[in-house]
Coordinates of C-alpha atoms and ligand atoms in Angstrom, one line a residue:
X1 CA -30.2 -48.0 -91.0
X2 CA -28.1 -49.6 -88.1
X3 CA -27.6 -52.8 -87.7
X4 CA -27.6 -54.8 -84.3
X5 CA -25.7 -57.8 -86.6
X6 CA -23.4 -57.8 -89.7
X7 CA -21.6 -60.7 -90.9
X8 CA -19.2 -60.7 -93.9
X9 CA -18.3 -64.1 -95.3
X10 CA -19.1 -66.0 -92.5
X11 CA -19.0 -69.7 -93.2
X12 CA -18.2 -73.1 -91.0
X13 CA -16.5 -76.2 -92.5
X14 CA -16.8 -79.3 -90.5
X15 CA -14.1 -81.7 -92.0
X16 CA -14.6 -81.6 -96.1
X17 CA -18.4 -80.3 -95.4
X18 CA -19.3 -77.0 -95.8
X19 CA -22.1 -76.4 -93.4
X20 CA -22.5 -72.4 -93.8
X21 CA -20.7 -70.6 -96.0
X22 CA -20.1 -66.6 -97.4
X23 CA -22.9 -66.0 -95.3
X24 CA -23.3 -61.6 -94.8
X25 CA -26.2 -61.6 -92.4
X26 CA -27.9 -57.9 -92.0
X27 CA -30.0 -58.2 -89.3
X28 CA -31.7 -54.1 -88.3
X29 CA -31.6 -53.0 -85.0
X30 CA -34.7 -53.3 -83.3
X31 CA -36.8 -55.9 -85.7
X32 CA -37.8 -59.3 -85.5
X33 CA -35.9 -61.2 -88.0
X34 CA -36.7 -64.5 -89.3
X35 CA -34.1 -67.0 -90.0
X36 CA -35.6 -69.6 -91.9
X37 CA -34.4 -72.2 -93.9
X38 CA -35.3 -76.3 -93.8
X39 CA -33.9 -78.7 -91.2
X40 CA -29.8 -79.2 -91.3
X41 CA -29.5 -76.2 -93.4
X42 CA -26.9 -74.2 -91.0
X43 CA -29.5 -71.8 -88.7
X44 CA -28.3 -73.1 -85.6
X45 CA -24.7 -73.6 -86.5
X46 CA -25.2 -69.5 -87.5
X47 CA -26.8 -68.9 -84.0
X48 CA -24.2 -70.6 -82.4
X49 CA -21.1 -68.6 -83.9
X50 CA -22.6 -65.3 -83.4
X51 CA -22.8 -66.4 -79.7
X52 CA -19.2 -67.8 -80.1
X53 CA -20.0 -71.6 -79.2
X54 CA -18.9 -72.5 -82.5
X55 CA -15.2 -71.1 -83.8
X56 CA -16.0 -70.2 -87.4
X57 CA -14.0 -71.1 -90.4
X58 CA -14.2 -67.6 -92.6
X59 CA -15.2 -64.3 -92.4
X60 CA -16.4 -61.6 -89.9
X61 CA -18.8 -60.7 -87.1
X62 CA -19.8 -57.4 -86.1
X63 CA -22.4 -57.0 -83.2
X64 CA -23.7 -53.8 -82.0
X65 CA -21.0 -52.1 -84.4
X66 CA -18.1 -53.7 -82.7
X67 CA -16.0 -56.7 -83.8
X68 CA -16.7 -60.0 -82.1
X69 CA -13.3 -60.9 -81.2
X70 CA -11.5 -62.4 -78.2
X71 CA -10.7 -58.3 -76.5
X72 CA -14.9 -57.8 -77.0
X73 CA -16.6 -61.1 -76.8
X74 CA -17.1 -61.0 -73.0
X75 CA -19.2 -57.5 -73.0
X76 CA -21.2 -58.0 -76.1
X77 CA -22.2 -61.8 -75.3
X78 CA -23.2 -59.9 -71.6
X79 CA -25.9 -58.1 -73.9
X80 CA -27.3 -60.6 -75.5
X81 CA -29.7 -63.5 -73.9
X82 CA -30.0 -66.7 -76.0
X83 CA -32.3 -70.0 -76.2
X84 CA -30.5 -72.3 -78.6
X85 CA -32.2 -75.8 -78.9
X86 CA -33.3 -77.4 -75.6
X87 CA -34.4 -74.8 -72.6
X88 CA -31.4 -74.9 -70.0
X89 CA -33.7 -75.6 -66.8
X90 CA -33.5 -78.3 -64.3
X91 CA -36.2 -80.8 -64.3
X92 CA -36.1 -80.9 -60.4
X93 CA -36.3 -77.7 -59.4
X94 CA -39.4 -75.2 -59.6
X95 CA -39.7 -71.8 -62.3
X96 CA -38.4 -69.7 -59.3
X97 CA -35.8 -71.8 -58.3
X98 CA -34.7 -71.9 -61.6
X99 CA -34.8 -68.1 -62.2
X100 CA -33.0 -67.4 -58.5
X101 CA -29.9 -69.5 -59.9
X102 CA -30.1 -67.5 -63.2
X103 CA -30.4 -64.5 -60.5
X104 CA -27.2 -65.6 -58.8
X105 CA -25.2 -66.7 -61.5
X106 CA -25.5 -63.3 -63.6
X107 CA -25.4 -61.5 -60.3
X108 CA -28.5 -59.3 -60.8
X109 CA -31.6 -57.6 -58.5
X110 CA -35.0 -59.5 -58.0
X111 CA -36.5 -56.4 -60.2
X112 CA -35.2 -58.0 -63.4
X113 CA -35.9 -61.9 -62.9
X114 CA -39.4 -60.6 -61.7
X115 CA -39.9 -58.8 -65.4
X116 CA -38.6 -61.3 -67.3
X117 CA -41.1 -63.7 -65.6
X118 CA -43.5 -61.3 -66.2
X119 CA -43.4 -61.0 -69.8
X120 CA -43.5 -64.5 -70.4
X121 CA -46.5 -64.5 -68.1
X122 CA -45.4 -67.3 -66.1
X123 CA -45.9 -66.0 -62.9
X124 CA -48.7 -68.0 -61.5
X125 CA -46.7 -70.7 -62.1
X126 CA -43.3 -70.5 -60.6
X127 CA -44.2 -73.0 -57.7
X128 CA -44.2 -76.3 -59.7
X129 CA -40.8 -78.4 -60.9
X130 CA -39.9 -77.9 -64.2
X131 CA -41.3 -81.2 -65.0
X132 CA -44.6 -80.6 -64.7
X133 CA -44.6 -77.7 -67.1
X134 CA -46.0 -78.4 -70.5
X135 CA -43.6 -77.9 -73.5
X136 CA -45.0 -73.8 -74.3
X137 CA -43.9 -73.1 -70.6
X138 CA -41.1 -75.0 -70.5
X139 CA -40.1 -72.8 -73.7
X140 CA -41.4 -69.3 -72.3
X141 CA -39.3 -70.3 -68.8
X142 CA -36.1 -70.9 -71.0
X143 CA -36.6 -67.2 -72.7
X144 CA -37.3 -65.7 -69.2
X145 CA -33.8 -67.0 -67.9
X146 CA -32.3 -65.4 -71.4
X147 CA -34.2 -62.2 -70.7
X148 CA -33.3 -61.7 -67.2
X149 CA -30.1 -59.8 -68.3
X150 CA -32.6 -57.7 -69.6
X151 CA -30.1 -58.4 -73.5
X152 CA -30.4 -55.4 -76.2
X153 CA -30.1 -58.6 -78.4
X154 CA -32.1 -62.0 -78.0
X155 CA -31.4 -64.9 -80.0
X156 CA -34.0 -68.0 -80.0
X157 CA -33.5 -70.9 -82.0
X158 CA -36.6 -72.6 -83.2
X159 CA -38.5 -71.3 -79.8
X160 CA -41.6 -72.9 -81.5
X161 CA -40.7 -75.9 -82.4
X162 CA -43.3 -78.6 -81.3
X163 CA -45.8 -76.2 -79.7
X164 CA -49.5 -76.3 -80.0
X165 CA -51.0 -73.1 -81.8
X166 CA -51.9 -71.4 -78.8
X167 CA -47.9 -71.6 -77.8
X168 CA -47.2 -70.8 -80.8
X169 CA -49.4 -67.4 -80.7
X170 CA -48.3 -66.7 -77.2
X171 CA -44.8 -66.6 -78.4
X172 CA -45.6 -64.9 -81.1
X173 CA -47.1 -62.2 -79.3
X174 CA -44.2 -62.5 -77.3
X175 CA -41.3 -61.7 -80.1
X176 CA -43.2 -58.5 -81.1
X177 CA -43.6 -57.4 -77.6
X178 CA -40.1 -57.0 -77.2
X179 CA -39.4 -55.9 -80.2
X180 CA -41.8 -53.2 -79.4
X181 CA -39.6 -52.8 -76.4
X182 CA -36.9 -52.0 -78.3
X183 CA -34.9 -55.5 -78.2
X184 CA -33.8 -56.6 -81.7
X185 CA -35.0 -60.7 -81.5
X186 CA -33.4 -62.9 -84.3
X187 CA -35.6 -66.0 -84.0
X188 CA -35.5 -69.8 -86.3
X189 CA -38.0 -71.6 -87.8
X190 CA -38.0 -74.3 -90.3
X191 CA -42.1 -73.1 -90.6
X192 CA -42.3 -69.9 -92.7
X193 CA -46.1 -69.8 -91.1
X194 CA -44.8 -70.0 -87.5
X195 CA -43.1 -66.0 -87.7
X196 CA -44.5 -64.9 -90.8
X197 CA -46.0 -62.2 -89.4
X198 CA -44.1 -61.2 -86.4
X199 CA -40.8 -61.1 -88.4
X200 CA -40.5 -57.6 -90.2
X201 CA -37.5 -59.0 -91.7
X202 CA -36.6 -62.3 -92.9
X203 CA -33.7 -64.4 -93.9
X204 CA -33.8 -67.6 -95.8
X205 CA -31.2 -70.3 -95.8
X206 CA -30.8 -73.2 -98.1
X207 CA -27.8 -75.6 -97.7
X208 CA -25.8 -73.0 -95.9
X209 CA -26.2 -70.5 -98.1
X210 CA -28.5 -67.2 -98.0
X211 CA -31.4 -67.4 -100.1
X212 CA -33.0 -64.4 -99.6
X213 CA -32.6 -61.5 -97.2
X214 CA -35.1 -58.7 -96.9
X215 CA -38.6 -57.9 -95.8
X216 CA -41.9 -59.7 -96.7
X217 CA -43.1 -57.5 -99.3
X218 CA -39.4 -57.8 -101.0
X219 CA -39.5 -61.5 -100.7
X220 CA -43.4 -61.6 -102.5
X221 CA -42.1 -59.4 -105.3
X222 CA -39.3 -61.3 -106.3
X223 CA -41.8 -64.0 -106.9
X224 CA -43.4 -64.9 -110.5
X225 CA -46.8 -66.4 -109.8
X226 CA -48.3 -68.2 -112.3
X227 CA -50.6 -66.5 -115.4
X228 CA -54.0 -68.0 -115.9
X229 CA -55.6 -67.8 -119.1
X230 CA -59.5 -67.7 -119.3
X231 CA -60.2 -68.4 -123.6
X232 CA -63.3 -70.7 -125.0
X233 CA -60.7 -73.1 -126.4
X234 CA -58.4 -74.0 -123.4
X235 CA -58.0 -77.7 -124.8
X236 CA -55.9 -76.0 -128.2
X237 CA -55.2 -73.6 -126.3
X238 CA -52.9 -75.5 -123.7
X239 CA -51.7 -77.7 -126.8
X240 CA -50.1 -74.5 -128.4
X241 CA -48.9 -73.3 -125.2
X242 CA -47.4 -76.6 -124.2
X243 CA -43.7 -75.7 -124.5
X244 CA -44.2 -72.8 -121.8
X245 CA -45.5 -75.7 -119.3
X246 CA -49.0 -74.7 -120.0
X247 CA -51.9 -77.0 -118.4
X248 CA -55.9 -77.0 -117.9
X249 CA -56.7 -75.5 -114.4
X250 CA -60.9 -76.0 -114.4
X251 CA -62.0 -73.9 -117.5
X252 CA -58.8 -72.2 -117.6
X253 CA -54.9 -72.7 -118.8
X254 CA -52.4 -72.2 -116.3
X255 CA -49.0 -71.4 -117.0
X256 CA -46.3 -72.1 -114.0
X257 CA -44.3 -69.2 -112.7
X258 CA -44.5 -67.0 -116.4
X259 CA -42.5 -64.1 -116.2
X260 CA -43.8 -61.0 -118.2
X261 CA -42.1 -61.7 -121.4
X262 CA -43.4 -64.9 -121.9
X263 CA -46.6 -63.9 -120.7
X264 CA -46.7 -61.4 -123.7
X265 CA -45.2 -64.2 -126.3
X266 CA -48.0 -66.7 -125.2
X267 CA -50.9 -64.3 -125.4
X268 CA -49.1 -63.2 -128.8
X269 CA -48.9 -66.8 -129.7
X270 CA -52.7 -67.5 -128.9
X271 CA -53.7 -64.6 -131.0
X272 CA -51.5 -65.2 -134.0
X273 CA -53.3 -69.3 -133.9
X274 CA -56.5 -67.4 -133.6
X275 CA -57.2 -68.4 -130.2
X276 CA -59.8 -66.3 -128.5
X277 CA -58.3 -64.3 -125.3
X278 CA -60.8 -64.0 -122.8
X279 CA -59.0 -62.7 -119.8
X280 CA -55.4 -62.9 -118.3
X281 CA -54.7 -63.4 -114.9
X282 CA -52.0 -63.6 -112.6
X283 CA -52.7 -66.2 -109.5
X284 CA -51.8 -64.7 -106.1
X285 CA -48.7 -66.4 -104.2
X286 CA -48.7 -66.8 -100.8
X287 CA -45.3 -66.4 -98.9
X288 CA -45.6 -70.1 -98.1
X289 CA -45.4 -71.0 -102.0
X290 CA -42.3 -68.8 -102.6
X291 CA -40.6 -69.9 -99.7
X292 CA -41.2 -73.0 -101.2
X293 CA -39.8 -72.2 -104.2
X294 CA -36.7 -71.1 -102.6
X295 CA -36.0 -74.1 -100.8
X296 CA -36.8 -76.6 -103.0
X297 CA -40.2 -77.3 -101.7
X298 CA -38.0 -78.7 -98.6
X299 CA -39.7 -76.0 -96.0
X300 CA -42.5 -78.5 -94.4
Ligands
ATP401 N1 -20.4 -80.5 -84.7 C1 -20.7 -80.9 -85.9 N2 -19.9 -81.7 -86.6 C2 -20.3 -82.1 -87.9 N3 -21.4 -81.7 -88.5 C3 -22.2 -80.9 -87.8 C4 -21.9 -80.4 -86.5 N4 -22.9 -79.6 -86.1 C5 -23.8 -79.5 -87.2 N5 -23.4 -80.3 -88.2 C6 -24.0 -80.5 -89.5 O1 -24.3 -79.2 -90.0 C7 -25.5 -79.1 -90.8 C8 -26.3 -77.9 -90.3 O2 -26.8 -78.2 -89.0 P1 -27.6 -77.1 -88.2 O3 -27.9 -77.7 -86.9 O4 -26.8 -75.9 -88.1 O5 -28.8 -76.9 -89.1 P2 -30.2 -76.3 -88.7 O6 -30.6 -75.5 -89.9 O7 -30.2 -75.6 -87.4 O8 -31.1 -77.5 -88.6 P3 -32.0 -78.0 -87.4 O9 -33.2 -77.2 -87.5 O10 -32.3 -79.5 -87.8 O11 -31.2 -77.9 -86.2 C9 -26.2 -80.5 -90.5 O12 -26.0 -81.3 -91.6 C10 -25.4 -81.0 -89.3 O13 -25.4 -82.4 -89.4

């Protein structure tokens, strides 16, 4: 598989604190990849190095294959558009104002600004100031003026942050549009639920550090869900299970994140006290709870 971004030991010490460290980022070419990870754990500080606004402190950075270093830097950044925290228009001036200068600055043909405007479907509202645009358009105008360059890589940090559910869909939609396109998108969220779906691959940070890399189905099977034990005596039976953590759950006994050995020593257990087995169960985990799990429950 190619990758659009590789990182090897990447990390970034601020002082004596170690915002991101041995970081080795693997983000496919032409997916949408998640970077999650709580508030303050290092996503945009990440962002911001592979777009060289931050130096970093260790490791390596490969983008498109090629070393991001001072004799590169210049023609890779020129391929990649970028959204990172607030959306770089002015207030004052209208959505097509705002794209010309993006037009003049990057020196490029009306035929691109009019696309990028297109795909955020912002194009019946161009004629107001900035001002007046609610927070999803504000957002989809910011991601225009990073598409214009028409960038083989986008990078948004936390594009829905604060929207409503219908910006949030709309952006959605968005992400896997392009990605459909053929543009890789590496997008943040503190909200698991917010790219979920769109991202085919996702990365989780916690405290700096990677979590979990890999795709959706990956994450879910690293996960132990909990067992649930239907028997006619769940009060004894929860008593005898105790030291696995075992409680009543309604008529059953649940037992919190069992793996499959101790799921066979309880039922072994059970039947060795003469406890009747009725059924076993495993519960179903949502991504949420494991990402949850991951992070300390610090993902909300
Ligand atoms: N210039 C800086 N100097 C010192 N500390 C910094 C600097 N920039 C960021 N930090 C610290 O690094 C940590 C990670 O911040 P960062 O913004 O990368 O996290 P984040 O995951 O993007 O969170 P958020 O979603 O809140 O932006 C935070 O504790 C922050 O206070």
């Amino acid at each position: 598989m190619s990758h659009m971004i590789t990182t090897h030991d990447l990390g970034k010490t601020y002082g004596d604190r170690t915002v991101v460290a041995n970081l080795d980022l693997r983000v496919p070419e032409g997916c949408v990849y998640g970077f999650l990870g709580p508030n303050g754990s290092g996503k945009t500080t990440t962002m911001k190095m592979l777009l060289s606004l931050v130096r970093p402190t260790t490791g390596e950075i490969r983008i498109m294959g090629r070393p991001m270093e001072r004799s590169t830097r210049r023609e890779l950044l020129g391929r990649i558009g970028a959204l990172i925290e607030t959306p770089p228009s002015y207030e004052h001036l209208t959505g097509r104002e705002n794209m010309r200068l993006v037009k003049r600055l990057l020196d490029l043909d009306d035929g691109r600004t009019t696309r990028a405007v297109r795909t955020v479907r912002l194009q019946d509202h161009l004629d107001k100031p900035v001002r007046d645009y609610s927070l999803g358009m504000r957002q989809r105008l910011g991601i225009a003026m990073a598409l214009a360059r028409e960038p083989r890589l986008l990078i948004l940090d936390e594009p829905t942050n604060g929207l409503d559910p219908a910006g949030i869909e709309e952006i959605r939609r968005l992400l896997a549009q392009l990605a459909g396109d053929g543009t890789t998108v590496m997008v943040s969220s503190h909200l698991l639920g917010e790219i979920d779906r769109t991202a085919t691959v996702l990365g989780i940070l916690g405290e700096g550090r990677m979590l979990f890399q890999g795709t959706r189905d990956q994450l879910l099977a690293r996960s132990t869900p909990d067992v649930l034990i239907d028997t006619p005596e769940p009060e004894r039976a929860t008593a005898l299970a105790a030291r696995w953590s075992a409680y009543r759950d309604g008529p059953a006994v649940r037992l919190p994140g069992l793996d499959r050995t101790d799921t066979a020593h309880v039922v072994a257990h059970l039947v060795h006290e003469r406890v009747d087995v009725h059924g076993v169960r495993r519960d179903t985990q949502s991504l949420e709870d494991v990402f949850m799990d991951l992070t300390g429950g610090r993902g909300l």
